mmCIF file of C-alpha atoms and ligand atoms in Angstrom:
data_model
loop_
_atom_site.group_PDB
_atom_site.id
_atom_site.type_symbol
_atom_site.label_atom_id
_atom_site.label_comp_id
_atom_site.label_asym_id
_atom_site.label_seq_id
_atom_site.Cartn_x
_atom_site.Cartn_y
_atom_site.Cartn_z
ATOM 1 C CA MET A 924 -0.667 -20.436 1.001
ATOM 2 C CA ALA A 925 -2.853 -17.356 1.200
ATOM 3 C CA SER A 926 -4.072 -18.112 4.703
ATOM 4 C CA SER A 927 -0.576 -17.822 6.199
ATOM 5 C CA ARG A 928 -0.345 -14.250 4.996
ATOM 6 C CA PRO A 929 -1.708 -11.297 6.898
ATOM 7 C CA ARG A 930 -5.010 -10.146 5.518
ATOM 8 C CA ALA A 931 -5.526 -6.721 3.978
ATOM 9 C CA LEU A 932 -8.817 -5.094 3.102
ATOM 10 C CA SER A 933 -9.713 -1.819 1.487
ATOM 11 C CA GLY A 934 -12.647 -0.176 -0.226
ATOM 12 C CA ILE A 935 -12.865 2.346 -2.991
ATOM 13 C CA GLN A 936 -15.830 4.593 -3.784
ATOM 14 C CA PRO A 937 -17.405 4.187 -7.222
ATOM 15 C CA THR A 938 -18.080 7.878 -7.551
ATOM 16 C CA ALA A 939 -14.974 9.328 -9.135
ATOM 17 C CA GLY A 940 -15.241 8.325 -12.800
ATOM 18 C CA SER A 941 -11.669 8.213 -14.055
ATOM 19 C CA PHE A 942 -8.949 7.598 -11.489
ATOM 20 C CA HIS A 943 -6.411 10.387 -11.435
ATOM 21 C CA LEU A 944 -2.667 10.187 -11.125
ATOM 22 C CA GLY A 945 -2.773 11.054 -7.419
ATOM 23 C CA ASN A 946 -5.150 8.135 -6.642
ATOM 24 C CA TYR A 947 -3.052 5.800 -8.691
ATOM 25 C CA LEU A 948 0.365 6.669 -7.290
ATOM 26 C CA GLY A 949 -0.976 7.206 -3.756
ATOM 27 C CA ALA A 950 -3.337 4.274 -3.243
ATOM 28 C CA ILE A 951 -3.906 1.949 -6.168
ATOM 29 C CA ARG A 952 -0.244 1.059 -6.626
ATOM 30 C CA GLN A 953 -0.217 0.119 -2.965
ATOM 31 C CA TYR A 954 -3.163 -2.214 -3.515
ATOM 32 C CA VAL A 955 -1.326 -3.876 -6.371
ATOM 33 C CA ALA A 956 1.823 -4.339 -4.293
ATOM 34 C CA LEU A 957 -0.078 -5.813 -1.342
ATOM 35 C CA GLN A 958 -1.304 -8.701 -3.492
ATOM 36 C CA GLU A 959 2.204 -10.116 -3.213
ATOM 37 C CA THR A 960 2.497 -9.988 0.564
ATOM 38 C CA HIS A 961 -1.065 -10.150 1.859
ATOM 39 C CA ASP A 962 -4.269 -12.066 1.423
ATOM 40 C CA ALA A 963 -5.882 -8.988 -0.045
ATOM 41 C CA PHE A 964 -9.573 -8.097 -0.364
ATOM 42 C CA TYR A 965 -10.636 -5.050 -2.349
ATOM 43 C CA MET A 966 -14.160 -3.905 -2.876
ATOM 44 C CA VAL A 967 -16.025 -1.203 -4.703
ATOM 45 C CA VAL A 968 -18.218 0.322 -2.008
ATOM 46 C CA ASP A 969 -21.540 1.016 -3.656
ATOM 47 C CA LEU A 970 -23.431 0.843 -0.349
ATOM 48 C CA HIS A 971 -21.277 3.701 0.880
ATOM 49 C CA ALA A 972 -21.829 5.627 -2.344
ATOM 50 C CA ILE A 973 -25.575 5.984 -1.742
ATOM 51 C CA THR A 974 -24.982 7.893 1.510
ATOM 52 C CA VAL A 975 -25.178 10.876 -0.829
ATOM 53 C CA PRO A 976 -27.629 11.052 -3.765
ATOM 54 C CA GLN A 977 -26.584 9.020 -6.833
ATOM 55 C CA ASP A 978 -28.082 8.738 -10.256
ATOM 56 C CA PRO A 979 -28.803 4.984 -10.677
ATOM 57 C CA ALA A 980 -27.452 4.667 -14.223
ATOM 58 C CA GLU A 981 -24.337 6.583 -13.269
ATOM 59 C CA LEU A 982 -23.796 4.536 -10.133
ATOM 60 C CA ARG A 983 -23.991 1.299 -12.112
ATOM 61 C CA ALA A 984 -21.606 2.614 -14.773
ATOM 62 C CA ASN A 985 -19.181 4.020 -12.208
ATOM 63 C CA THR A 986 -19.130 0.788 -10.213
ATOM 64 C CA ARG A 987 -18.075 -1.187 -13.282
ATOM 65 C CA LEU A 988 -15.688 1.590 -14.253
ATOM 66 C CA ALA A 989 -13.976 1.485 -10.860
ATOM 67 C CA ALA A 990 -13.609 -2.300 -11.054
ATOM 68 C CA ALA A 991 -12.318 -2.124 -14.646
ATOM 69 C CA GLN A 992 -9.709 0.446 -13.659
ATOM 70 C CA LEU A 993 -8.574 -1.586 -10.655
ATOM 71 C CA LEU A 994 -8.053 -4.570 -12.963
ATOM 72 C CA ALA A 995 -6.332 -2.402 -15.573
ATOM 73 C CA ALA A 996 -4.031 -1.060 -12.865
ATOM 74 C CA GLY A 997 -2.868 -4.573 -12.056
ATOM 75 C CA LEU A 998 -5.203 -6.154 -9.526
ATOM 76 C CA ASP A 999 -5.219 -9.803 -10.465
ATOM 77 C CA PRO A 1000 -8.333 -11.801 -9.539
ATOM 78 C CA GLU A 1001 -6.100 -14.871 -9.152
ATOM 79 C CA ARG A 1002 -4.033 -13.143 -6.499
ATOM 80 C CA CYS A 1003 -6.575 -11.009 -4.671
ATOM 81 C CA THR A 1004 -10.308 -10.909 -4.073
ATOM 82 C CA LEU A 1005 -12.029 -8.094 -5.936
ATOM 83 C CA PHE A 1006 -15.751 -7.622 -5.438
ATOM 84 C CA VAL A 1007 -18.666 -5.225 -5.147
ATOM 85 C CA GLN A 1008 -19.865 -4.500 -1.615
ATOM 86 C CA SER A 1009 -23.594 -4.894 -2.340
ATOM 87 C CA HIS A 1010 -22.966 -8.427 -3.652
ATOM 88 C CA VAL A 1011 -22.121 -9.515 -0.129
ATOM 89 C CA PRO A 1012 -25.204 -8.942 2.025
ATOM 90 C CA GLU A 1013 -23.237 -9.587 5.222
ATOM 91 C CA HIS A 1014 -21.932 -5.992 5.062
ATOM 92 C CA ALA A 1015 -25.367 -4.549 5.745
ATOM 93 C CA GLN A 1016 -26.069 -7.266 8.322
ATOM 94 C CA LEU A 1017 -22.945 -6.747 10.392
ATOM 95 C CA GLY A 1018 -23.334 -3.007 9.834
ATOM 96 C CA TRP A 1019 -26.584 -3.154 11.774
ATOM 97 C CA VAL A 1020 -24.939 -4.989 14.640
ATOM 98 C CA MET A 1021 -22.169 -2.385 14.733
ATOM 99 C CA ASN A 1022 -24.751 0.431 14.716
ATOM 100 C CA CYS A 1023 -26.120 -1.047 17.908
ATOM 101 C CA LEU A 1024 -22.697 -1.024 19.520
ATOM 102 C CA THR A 1025 -21.738 2.535 18.633
ATOM 103 C CA GLY A 1026 -22.530 5.454 20.888
ATOM 104 C CA PHE A 1027 -24.404 8.357 19.343
ATOM 105 C CA GLY A 1028 -21.774 10.764 20.644
ATOM 106 C CA GLU A 1029 -19.010 8.536 19.386
ATOM 107 C CA ALA A 1030 -20.436 8.586 15.855
ATOM 108 C CA SER A 1031 -20.975 12.348 16.111
ATOM 109 C CA ARG A 1032 -17.240 12.864 16.552
ATOM 110 C CA MET A 1033 -16.344 11.500 13.113
ATOM 111 C CA THR A 1034 -14.751 14.416 11.314
ATOM 112 C CA GLN A 1035 -15.459 13.200 7.792
ATOM 113 C CA PHE A 1036 -19.185 13.185 8.554
ATOM 114 C CA LYS A 1037 -18.954 16.709 9.876
ATOM 115 C CA ASP A 1038 -17.126 17.877 6.740
ATOM 116 C CA LYS A 1039 -19.420 16.075 4.336
ATOM 117 C CA SER A 1040 -22.644 17.088 6.046
ATOM 118 C CA ALA A 1041 -21.469 20.697 6.093
ATOM 119 C CA ARG A 1042 -20.774 20.446 2.366
ATOM 120 C CA HIS A 1043 -24.179 18.973 1.507
ATOM 121 C CA GLY A 1044 -26.051 21.153 3.992
ATOM 122 C CA ALA A 1045 -26.526 19.771 7.498
ATOM 123 C CA ASP A 1046 -30.313 19.392 7.166
ATOM 124 C CA ARG A 1047 -29.929 17.350 3.978
ATOM 125 C CA ALA A 1048 -27.419 14.865 5.395
ATOM 126 C CA THR A 1049 -28.966 11.403 5.712
ATOM 127 C CA VAL A 1050 -28.795 8.980 8.600
ATOM 128 C CA GLY A 1051 -26.847 6.760 6.183
ATOM 129 C CA LEU A 1052 -24.141 9.391 5.899
ATOM 130 C CA PHE A 1053 -24.054 9.586 9.684
ATOM 131 C CA THR A 1054 -23.544 5.827 10.009
ATOM 132 C CA TYR A 1055 -21.141 5.623 7.045
ATOM 133 C CA PRO A 1056 -18.109 4.936 9.282
ATOM 134 C CA ILE A 1057 -19.992 2.148 11.059
ATOM 135 C CA LEU A 1058 -20.651 0.347 7.784
ATOM 136 C CA GLN A 1059 -16.946 0.715 7.103
ATOM 137 C CA VAL A 1060 -16.262 -0.941 10.463
ATOM 138 C CA ALA A 1061 -18.364 -3.897 9.342
ATOM 139 C CA ASP A 1062 -16.526 -4.018 6.000
ATOM 140 C CA ILE A 1063 -13.235 -4.458 7.778
ATOM 141 C CA LEU A 1064 -14.264 -6.768 10.621
ATOM 142 C CA LEU A 1065 -16.108 -9.241 8.369
ATOM 143 C CA TYR A 1066 -12.793 -10.239 6.799
ATOM 144 C CA GLN A 1067 -10.766 -10.342 10.018
ATOM 145 C CA ALA A 1068 -8.418 -7.894 8.323
ATOM 146 C CA ASP A 1069 -5.028 -7.229 9.904
ATOM 147 C CA ALA A 1070 -4.127 -4.284 7.706
ATOM 148 C CA VAL A 1071 -6.301 -1.579 6.178
ATOM 149 C CA PRO A 1072 -4.471 0.301 3.418
ATOM 150 C CA VAL A 1073 -5.974 3.779 3.387
ATOM 151 C CA GLY A 1074 -5.018 7.418 3.240
ATOM 152 C CA GLU A 1075 -4.445 9.559 6.300
ATOM 153 C CA ASP A 1076 -8.036 10.867 6.008
ATOM 154 C CA GLN A 1077 -9.384 7.407 6.918
ATOM 155 C CA ARG A 1078 -7.336 6.936 10.086
ATOM 156 C CA GLN A 1079 -10.210 7.919 12.357
ATOM 157 C CA HIS A 1080 -12.484 5.312 10.768
ATOM 158 C CA VAL A 1081 -9.907 2.598 11.339
ATOM 159 C CA GLU A 1082 -9.563 3.763 14.962
ATOM 160 C CA LEU A 1083 -13.346 3.404 15.350
ATOM 161 C CA THR A 1084 -13.034 -0.093 13.871
ATOM 162 C CA ARG A 1085 -10.442 -1.003 16.481
ATOM 163 C CA ASP A 1086 -12.616 0.374 19.287
ATOM 164 C CA LEU A 1087 -15.689 -1.529 18.148
ATOM 165 C CA ALA A 1088 -13.760 -4.768 17.616
ATOM 166 C CA GLU A 1089 -12.378 -4.526 21.130
ATOM 167 C CA ARG A 1090 -15.790 -3.628 22.538
ATOM 168 C CA PHE A 1091 -17.486 -6.583 20.878
ATOM 169 C CA ASN A 1092 -14.690 -8.971 21.845
ATOM 170 C CA GLY A 1093 -14.759 -7.686 25.439
ATOM 171 C CA ARG A 1094 -18.514 -8.048 25.760
ATOM 172 C CA PHE A 1095 -19.144 -11.261 23.855
ATOM 173 C CA GLY A 1096 -15.782 -13.049 23.648
ATOM 174 C CA GLU A 1097 -13.012 -13.119 21.021
ATOM 175 C CA THR A 1098 -14.661 -12.715 17.626
ATOM 176 C CA PHE A 1099 -12.893 -10.076 15.557
ATOM 177 C CA THR A 1100 -9.300 -9.370 14.622
ATOM 178 C CA VAL A 1101 -8.363 -5.861 15.732
ATOM 179 C CA PRO A 1102 -7.011 -4.241 12.549
ATOM 180 C CA ALA A 1103 -4.333 -1.608 12.090
ATOM 181 C CA PRO A 1104 -4.256 1.166 9.525
ATOM 182 C CA TYR A 1105 -1.649 0.558 6.833
ATOM 183 C CA ILE A 1106 -0.536 4.033 5.900
ATOM 184 C CA VAL A 1107 2.697 4.170 3.992
ATOM 185 C CA LYS A 1108 4.528 7.334 4.893
ATOM 186 C CA GLU A 1109 6.883 7.390 1.909
ATOM 187 C CA VAL A 1110 4.047 7.045 -0.527
ATOM 188 C CA ALA A 1111 4.373 9.589 -3.315
ATOM 189 C CA LYS A 1112 2.259 12.678 -2.746
ATOM 190 C CA ILE A 1113 1.257 14.143 -6.056
ATOM 191 C CA TYR A 1114 0.293 17.792 -6.348
ATOM 192 C CA ASP A 1115 -1.870 19.745 -8.735
ATOM 193 C CA LEU A 1116 0.026 20.607 -11.937
ATOM 194 C CA GLN A 1117 -1.280 24.166 -11.910
ATOM 195 C CA ASP A 1118 -1.126 24.761 -8.160
ATOM 196 C CA PRO A 1119 1.594 22.597 -6.587
ATOM 197 C CA SER A 1120 0.648 23.813 -3.104
ATOM 198 C CA ILE A 1121 -2.466 21.596 -3.124
ATOM 199 C CA LYS A 1122 -2.791 17.832 -3.512
ATOM 200 C CA MET A 1123 -3.967 16.586 -6.891
ATOM 201 C CA SER A 1124 -7.684 15.927 -6.485
ATOM 202 C CA LYS A 1125 -10.941 15.884 -8.413
ATOM 203 C CA SER A 1126 -12.275 18.917 -6.663
ATOM 204 C CA ALA A 1127 -9.218 21.149 -6.780
ATOM 205 C CA SER A 1128 -8.111 23.930 -9.077
ATOM 206 C CA THR A 1129 -8.683 23.864 -12.822
ATOM 207 C CA PRO A 1130 -9.009 20.672 -14.902
ATOM 208 C CA LYS A 1131 -5.561 21.522 -16.275
ATOM 209 C CA GLY A 1132 -3.976 20.641 -12.944
ATOM 210 C CA LEU A 1133 -5.546 17.187 -12.783
ATOM 211 C CA VAL A 1134 -4.268 14.177 -14.748
ATOM 212 C CA ASN A 1135 -7.136 11.756 -15.303
ATOM 213 C CA LEU A 1136 -5.829 8.354 -16.305
ATOM 214 C CA LEU A 1137 -8.626 7.930 -18.828
ATOM 215 C CA ASP A 1138 -8.049 11.259 -20.585
ATOM 216 C CA GLU A 1139 -6.867 11.225 -24.174
ATOM 217 C CA PRO A 1140 -3.089 10.689 -23.925
ATOM 218 C CA LYS A 1141 -2.491 13.879 -25.874
ATOM 219 C CA THR A 1142 -4.506 15.862 -23.333
ATOM 220 C CA THR A 1143 -2.270 14.439 -20.642
ATOM 221 C CA ALA A 1144 0.855 15.371 -22.587
ATOM 222 C CA LYS A 1145 -0.467 18.906 -22.968
ATOM 223 C CA LYS A 1146 -1.184 19.191 -19.247
ATOM 224 C CA VAL A 1147 2.345 18.097 -18.392
ATOM 225 C CA LYS A 1148 3.842 20.553 -20.830
ATOM 226 C CA SER A 1149 1.876 23.441 -19.349
ATOM 227 C CA ALA A 1150 2.556 22.494 -15.728
ATOM 228 C CA VAL A 1151 3.480 25.407 -13.486
ATOM 229 C CA THR A 1152 7.192 25.552 -12.610
ATOM 230 C CA ASP A 1153 9.124 28.641 -11.540
ATOM 231 C CA THR A 1154 11.245 31.437 -13.019
ATOM 232 C CA ASP A 1155 14.509 29.704 -12.223
ATOM 233 C CA THR A 1156 15.841 27.129 -14.734
ATOM 234 C CA VAL A 1157 17.600 24.590 -12.535
ATOM 235 C CA ILE A 1158 16.100 21.107 -12.251
ATOM 236 C CA ARG A 1159 16.481 20.248 -8.626
ATOM 237 C CA PHE A 1160 14.201 18.674 -6.008
ATOM 238 C CA ASP A 1161 13.240 21.323 -3.473
ATOM 239 C CA ALA A 1162 9.654 21.048 -2.272
ATOM 240 C CA GLU A 1163 9.791 24.435 -0.524
ATOM 241 C CA GLU A 1164 11.425 26.601 -3.146
ATOM 242 C CA LYS A 1165 10.539 24.667 -6.283
ATOM 243 C CA PRO A 1166 7.268 22.822 -5.640
ATOM 244 C CA GLY A 1167 6.251 22.604 -9.325
ATOM 245 C CA VAL A 1168 9.514 21.107 -10.556
ATOM 246 C CA SER A 1169 9.724 18.841 -7.513
ATOM 247 C CA ASN A 1170 6.244 17.506 -8.248
ATOM 248 C CA LEU A 1171 7.271 16.678 -11.822
ATOM 249 C CA LEU A 1172 10.374 14.912 -10.520
ATOM 250 C CA THR A 1173 8.277 12.904 -8.051
ATOM 251 C CA ILE A 1174 5.899 11.784 -10.788
ATOM 252 C CA TYR A 1175 8.769 10.929 -13.110
ATOM 253 C CA SER A 1176 10.620 8.997 -10.452
ATOM 254 C CA THR A 1177 7.555 7.077 -9.289
ATOM 255 C CA LEU A 1178 6.505 6.064 -12.782
ATOM 256 C CA THR A 1179 9.958 4.991 -13.974
ATOM 257 C CA GLY A 1180 11.727 3.828 -10.811
ATOM 258 C CA ALA A 1181 14.600 6.264 -11.463
ATOM 259 C CA THR A 1182 15.741 7.989 -8.288
ATOM 260 C CA ILE A 1183 15.381 11.739 -7.893
ATOM 261 C CA ALA A 1184 19.192 11.989 -7.809
ATOM 262 C CA ASP A 1185 19.416 10.142 -11.154
ATOM 263 C CA LEU A 1186 16.944 12.559 -12.654
ATOM 264 C CA GLU A 1187 18.686 15.644 -11.286
ATOM 265 C CA GLN A 1188 21.871 14.394 -12.892
ATOM 266 C CA LYS A 1189 20.192 13.497 -16.152
ATOM 267 C CA TYR A 1190 18.749 17.008 -16.496
ATOM 268 C CA GLU A 1191 21.758 18.941 -15.295
ATOM 269 C CA GLY A 1192 22.219 21.933 -17.561
ATOM 270 C CA LYS A 1193 18.968 21.211 -19.396
ATOM 271 C CA GLY A 1194 15.851 23.337 -19.222
ATOM 272 C CA TYR A 1195 12.335 22.652 -17.956
ATOM 273 C CA GLY A 1196 11.216 22.066 -21.533
ATOM 274 C CA ALA A 1197 13.370 18.935 -21.817
ATOM 275 C CA LEU A 1198 12.080 17.567 -18.519
ATOM 276 C CA LYS A 1199 8.478 18.196 -19.464
ATOM 277 C CA THR A 1200 8.837 16.664 -22.924
ATOM 278 C CA ASP A 1201 10.343 13.485 -21.487
ATOM 279 C CA LEU A 1202 7.855 13.271 -18.643
ATOM 280 C CA ALA A 1203 4.977 13.767 -21.072
ATOM 281 C CA GLU A 1204 6.272 10.752 -22.977
ATOM 282 C CA VAL A 1205 6.612 8.680 -19.812
ATOM 283 C CA MET A 1206 3.036 9.540 -18.865
ATOM 284 C CA VAL A 1207 1.662 8.798 -22.314
ATOM 285 C CA ASP A 1208 3.423 5.410 -22.245
ATOM 286 C CA PHE A 1209 1.794 4.748 -18.906
ATOM 287 C CA VAL A 1210 -1.768 5.912 -19.571
ATOM 288 C CA THR A 1211 -2.117 4.485 -23.074
ATOM 289 C CA PRO A 1212 -2.177 0.786 -22.102
ATOM 290 C CA PHE A 1213 -4.149 1.640 -18.960
ATOM 291 C CA ARG A 1214 -6.918 3.172 -21.067
ATOM 292 C CA VAL A 1215 -6.897 0.280 -23.501
ATOM 293 C CA ARG A 1216 -7.159 -2.323 -20.737
ATOM 294 C CA THR A 1217 -9.926 -0.412 -18.955
ATOM 295 C CA GLN A 1218 -11.875 -0.114 -22.200
ATOM 296 C CA GLU A 1219 -11.504 -3.849 -22.864
ATOM 297 C CA TYR A 1220 -13.216 -4.630 -19.569
ATOM 298 C CA LEU A 1221 -15.929 -2.064 -20.216
ATOM 299 C CA ASP A 1222 -16.580 -3.475 -23.688
ATOM 300 C CA ASP A 1223 -17.045 -6.936 -22.212
ATOM 301 C CA THR A 1224 -19.164 -6.430 -19.120
ATOM 302 C CA GLU A 1225 -20.034 -10.107 -19.163
ATOM 303 C CA THR A 1226 -16.435 -11.022 -18.368
ATOM 304 C CA LEU A 1227 -16.116 -8.143 -15.938
ATOM 305 C CA ASP A 1228 -19.303 -9.120 -14.108
ATOM 306 C CA SER A 1229 -18.208 -12.723 -13.853
ATOM 307 C CA ILE A 1230 -14.850 -11.688 -12.362
ATOM 308 C CA LEU A 1231 -16.823 -9.695 -9.799
ATOM 309 C CA ALA A 1232 -19.199 -12.607 -9.188
ATOM 310 C CA LYS A 1233 -16.278 -14.913 -8.446
ATOM 311 C CA GLY A 1234 -14.807 -12.290 -6.151
ATOM 312 C CA ALA A 1235 -18.109 -11.952 -4.311
ATOM 313 C CA GLU A 1236 -18.298 -15.697 -3.874
ATOM 314 C CA LYS A 1237 -14.813 -15.822 -2.315
ATOM 315 C CA ALA A 1238 -15.590 -12.801 -0.150
ATOM 316 C CA ARG A 1239 -18.893 -14.221 0.988
ATOM 317 C CA ALA A 1240 -17.342 -17.435 2.192
ATOM 318 C CA VAL A 1241 -15.243 -15.435 4.649
ATOM 319 C CA ALA A 1242 -17.895 -12.865 5.544
ATOM 320 C CA ALA A 1243 -20.638 -15.429 6.194
ATOM 321 C CA GLU A 1244 -18.464 -17.329 8.623
ATOM 322 C CA THR A 1245 -17.634 -14.188 10.590
ATOM 323 C CA LEU A 1246 -21.251 -13.035 10.647
ATOM 324 C CA ALA A 1247 -22.485 -16.429 11.829
ATOM 325 C CA ASP A 1248 -20.005 -16.361 14.688
ATOM 326 C CA ALA A 1249 -21.014 -12.796 15.644
ATOM 327 C CA TYR A 1250 -24.744 -13.668 15.517
ATOM 328 C CA ASP A 1251 -24.138 -16.687 17.689
ATOM 329 C CA LYS A 1252 -22.140 -14.688 20.243
ATOM 330 C CA LEU A 1253 -24.919 -12.071 20.347
ATOM 331 C CA GLY A 1254 -27.447 -14.730 21.319
ATOM 332 C CA PHE A 1255 -29.441 -14.988 18.096
ATOM 333 C CA VAL A 1256 -31.207 -18.312 17.620
ATOM 334 C CA PRO A 1257 -29.617 -20.107 14.653
ATOM 335 C CA ALA A 1258 -31.856 -20.348 11.602
ATOM 336 C CA LYS A 1259 -32.634 -24.012 10.943
ATOM 337 C CA HIS A 1260 -31.761 -25.253 7.452
HETATM 338 N N1 LIG B 906 -14.273 5.370 3.427
HETATM 339 C C1 LIG B 906 -13.304 4.926 2.452
HETATM 340 C C2 LIG B 906 -12.908 6.118 1.583
HETATM 341 O O1 LIG B 906 -13.670 7.028 1.413
HETATM 342 C C3 LIG B 906 -13.835 3.825 1.583
HETATM 343 C C4 LIG B 906 -14.079 2.561 2.351
HETATM 344 C C5 LIG B 906 -15.283 1.972 2.596
HETATM 345 C C6 LIG B 906 -13.100 1.758 2.973
HETATM 346 N N2 LIG B 906 -15.109 0.816 3.308
HETATM 347 C C7 LIG B 906 -13.785 0.657 3.556
HETATM 348 C C8 LIG B 906 -11.708 1.849 3.093
HETATM 349 C C9 LIG B 906 -13.091 -0.321 4.271
HETATM 350 C C10 LIG B 906 -11.027 0.859 3.796
HETATM 351 C C11 LIG B 906 -11.727 -0.218 4.397
HETATM 352 O O2 LIG B 906 -11.826 6.129 1.043
#
């Protein structure tokens, strides 16, 4: 069954701790939906994480935490392949091959590297950070992925993947599927609750603007109730004039499936207080089971680790086949068994 479906692959960094509402509504929900239509592979990218310094104990905890949250959000190991990147050694192996196919200038044009190295101080940036996008190329090509569900910020890395797939195929013969970015335009963009002019993100604004899914539900309710709105009282979607209220309507609509028009009608003649109280309840109903499920996985790392081991085994079967083909095309002598 699965093999007749297009293949999707994505990776998520194990560095964030708790997912926030923006991650969930923007990306994770997409991952969950793609299980139904695609042969989907999702991995926690610990090899990518060490391109900047990581505390080992924190990295290990965050890797399990990311996997636990993906499962809590609805990834089903029966319907997708969920694994940890370092469990599949083929990533590093094909990464090397891709390093040898990438021009130095070509890698130097990657804007995320430029941003990140500027942030960490250019002289402290590692070679690993420089080749980060090339490891990502290997991640994608190993699985012959058709679709790569990512945010707009990853488009350039998927373009590089396409270029390198075509280059390898052109030089050595058809080997890799040339993937396309899967960027859903209508995906809900969630803004900071305190500053609705900026996207909700870990690094932005005050903690009050950020809804972490693993926060105490009552903290979340409080954040919703103190969200910035405007001096008007009308509940209407208008991203320009009423960005705060519009953001609340977007969150409400995305979590419940009610349309914005339904909500505008429901709150006609009512004040912001009513909207916030109801939305706080909707959010609490959403985060409460999410936290419980995440905690269940974290309390039973044996089960969690065996889910990840099974995922790695499924992933490796695909990755090993692709790598063997690439090695053969390159002219490597096969290792005798
Ligand atoms: N670079 C991606 C990010 O920061 C994470 C990632 C690593 C990834 N490997 C990938 C995404 C492969 C898609 C496909 O979000």
